[in-house]
Amino acid sequence: MIDDDLVFKALADPTRRFLLDLLFTRDGRTLTELESELAMTRFGVMKHLRVLADAGLVITRRQGREKLHFLNPVPIRQIHDRWIDKYTEHRTAALLDLKRELEGDSP
């Protein structure tokens, strides 16, 4: 099970969110590819990737001599389901009911 605190910590940093966006755009990138998109040292990118991996947001796989990084969206979805979805469900339902009432539609 993924620790919510680790996921929140990983997502709190803009550089790490940028790395996740890069992997969302094209999965399976090498450290060199990710590093080329950032103005920081290779070691700095590795530290950010380690935090993302510890949170379960990035998974690595060796392919020959390369180590590929892949986005794992499951922890983000778990955070969404736990912390966002349950708080917005009632409001969304109320807005849909209001929309139906104002437009004269029946449910």
mmCIF file of C-alpha atoms in Angstrom:
data_model
loop_
_atom_site.group_PDB
_atom_site.id
_atom_site.type_symbol
_atom_site.label_atom_id
_atom_site.label_comp_id
_atom_site.label_asym_id
_atom_site.label_seq_id
_atom_site.Cartn_x
_atom_site.Cartn_y
_atom_site.Cartn_z
ATOM 1 C CA MET A 1 0.000 0.000 0.000
ATOM 2 C CA ILE A 2 1.282 3.447 -0.920
ATOM 3 C CA ASP A 3 1.653 6.010 1.860
ATOM 4 C CA ASP A 4 -0.455 9.096 1.105
ATOM 5 C CA ASP A 5 2.153 11.350 2.730
ATOM 6 C CA LEU A 6 4.836 10.164 0.313
ATOM 7 C CA VAL A 7 2.548 10.851 -2.652
ATOM 8 C CA PHE A 8 1.641 14.329 -1.387
ATOM 9 C CA LYS A 9 5.324 15.090 -0.737
ATOM 10 C CA ALA A 10 6.255 13.936 -4.234
ATOM 11 C CA LEU A 11 3.490 15.979 -5.858
ATOM 12 C CA ALA A 12 4.320 19.105 -3.818
ATOM 13 C CA ASP A 13 7.401 19.902 -5.894
ATOM 14 C CA PRO A 14 6.982 21.554 -9.332
ATOM 15 C CA THR A 15 10.034 19.778 -10.769
ATOM 16 C CA ARG A 16 8.619 16.386 -9.845
ATOM 17 C CA ARG A 17 5.229 17.311 -11.308
ATOM 18 C CA PHE A 18 7.042 18.337 -14.496
ATOM 19 C CA LEU A 19 8.801 14.953 -14.617
ATOM 20 C CA LEU A 20 5.436 13.213 -14.229
ATOM 21 C CA ASP A 21 4.043 15.359 -17.050
ATOM 22 C CA LEU A 22 6.965 14.332 -19.265
ATOM 23 C CA LEU A 23 6.318 10.661 -18.526
ATOM 24 C CA PHE A 24 2.599 11.146 -19.134
ATOM 25 C CA THR A 25 3.397 12.602 -22.549
ATOM 26 C CA ARG A 26 5.774 9.757 -23.439
ATOM 27 C CA ASP A 27 6.406 6.886 -21.076
ATOM 28 C CA GLY A 28 9.586 4.848 -20.892
ATOM 29 C CA ARG A 29 12.205 7.615 -20.879
ATOM 30 C CA THR A 30 15.802 7.275 -19.825
ATOM 31 C CA LEU A 31 17.460 9.465 -17.219
ATOM 32 C CA THR A 32 19.360 11.235 -20.010
ATOM 33 C CA GLU A 33 16.111 12.074 -21.818
ATOM 34 C CA LEU A 34 14.507 13.415 -18.648
ATOM 35 C CA GLU A 35 17.633 15.325 -17.687
ATOM 36 C CA SER A 36 17.737 17.058 -21.074
ATOM 37 C CA GLU A 37 14.359 18.680 -20.304
ATOM 38 C CA LEU A 38 15.531 20.274 -17.035
ATOM 39 C CA ALA A 39 18.130 22.875 -16.131
ATOM 40 C CA MET A 40 19.686 20.837 -13.323
ATOM 41 C CA THR A 41 22.370 18.256 -12.808
ATOM 42 C CA ARG A 42 21.928 14.573 -13.488
ATOM 43 C CA PHE A 43 22.249 13.953 -9.753
ATOM 44 C CA GLY A 44 19.433 16.440 -9.049
ATOM 45 C CA VAL A 45 17.113 14.688 -11.501
ATOM 46 C CA MET A 46 18.028 11.337 -9.944
ATOM 47 C CA LYS A 47 17.065 12.643 -6.481
ATOM 48 C CA HIS A 48 13.670 13.792 -7.776
ATOM 49 C CA LEU A 49 13.107 10.459 -9.510
ATOM 50 C CA ARG A 50 13.964 8.631 -6.284
ATOM 51 C CA VAL A 51 11.289 10.591 -4.390
ATOM 52 C CA LEU A 52 8.776 9.782 -7.145
ATOM 53 C CA ALA A 53 9.763 6.105 -7.055
ATOM 54 C CA ASP A 54 9.493 5.975 -3.245
ATOM 55 C CA ALA A 55 5.937 7.303 -3.594
ATOM 56 C CA GLY A 56 5.160 4.661 -6.225
ATOM 57 C CA LEU A 57 4.575 7.285 -8.928
ATOM 58 C CA VAL A 58 7.489 6.171 -11.108
ATOM 59 C CA ILE A 59 8.491 2.619 -11.894
ATOM 60 C CA THR A 60 11.783 1.689 -13.526
ATOM 61 C CA ARG A 61 12.662 -1.204 -15.762
ATOM 62 C CA ARG A 62 15.975 -2.212 -17.265
ATOM 63 C CA GLN A 63 16.057 -2.770 -20.986
ATOM 64 C CA GLY A 64 19.506 -3.811 -22.031
ATOM 65 C CA ARG A 65 21.900 -1.193 -20.746
ATOM 66 C CA GLU A 66 19.208 1.424 -20.306
ATOM 67 C CA LYS A 67 17.009 2.062 -17.297
ATOM 68 C CA LEU A 68 13.582 3.251 -18.396
ATOM 69 C CA HIS A 69 11.212 5.296 -16.239
ATOM 70 C CA PHE A 70 7.445 4.809 -16.424
ATOM 71 C CA LEU A 71 4.563 6.736 -14.884
ATOM 72 C CA ASN A 72 2.387 4.804 -12.448
ATOM 73 C CA PRO A 73 -0.886 6.780 -12.170
ATOM 74 C CA VAL A 74 -2.461 4.454 -9.593
ATOM 75 C CA PRO A 75 -1.311 6.392 -6.472
ATOM 76 C CA ILE A 76 -2.666 9.631 -7.950
ATOM 77 C CA ARG A 77 -6.003 7.935 -8.591
ATOM 78 C CA GLN A 78 -6.038 6.607 -5.037
ATOM 79 C CA ILE A 79 -5.451 10.129 -3.710
ATOM 80 C CA HIS A 80 -8.242 11.385 -5.966
ATOM 81 C CA ASP A 81 -10.671 8.732 -4.782
ATOM 82 C CA ARG A 82 -9.758 9.218 -1.120
ATOM 83 C CA TRP A 83 -9.409 12.996 -0.865
ATOM 84 C CA ILE A 84 -11.139 14.668 -3.789
ATOM 85 C CA ASP A 85 -13.938 12.521 -5.132
ATOM 86 C CA LYS A 86 -15.780 12.041 -1.857
ATOM 87 C CA TYR A 87 -15.789 15.788 -1.142
ATOM 88 C CA THR A 88 -17.011 16.806 -4.579
ATOM 89 C CA GLU A 89 -19.639 14.105 -5.142
ATOM 90 C CA HIS A 90 -22.354 15.748 -3.051
ATOM 91 C CA ARG A 91 -21.779 19.191 -4.569
ATOM 92 C CA THR A 92 -21.736 17.832 -8.096
ATOM 93 C CA ALA A 93 -24.971 15.944 -7.503
ATOM 94 C CA ALA A 94 -26.564 19.105 -6.064
ATOM 95 C CA LEU A 95 -25.487 21.123 -9.113
ATOM 96 C CA LEU A 96 -26.921 18.496 -11.467
ATOM 97 C CA ASP A 97 -30.202 18.525 -9.543
ATOM 98 C CA LEU A 98 -30.313 22.327 -9.763
ATOM 99 C CA LYS A 99 -29.564 22.194 -13.495
ATOM 100 C CA ARG A 100 -32.394 19.715 -14.064
ATOM 101 C CA GLU A 101 -34.784 21.812 -11.996
ATOM 102 C CA LEU A 102 -33.913 25.039 -13.791
ATOM 103 C CA GLU A 103 -34.123 23.420 -17.215
ATOM 104 C CA GLY A 104 -37.334 21.621 -16.381
ATOM 105 C CA ASP A 105 -35.848 18.163 -16.977
ATOM 106 C CA SER A 106 -36.868 15.197 -14.910
ATOM 107 C CA PRO A 107 -34.161 12.897 -13.446
#
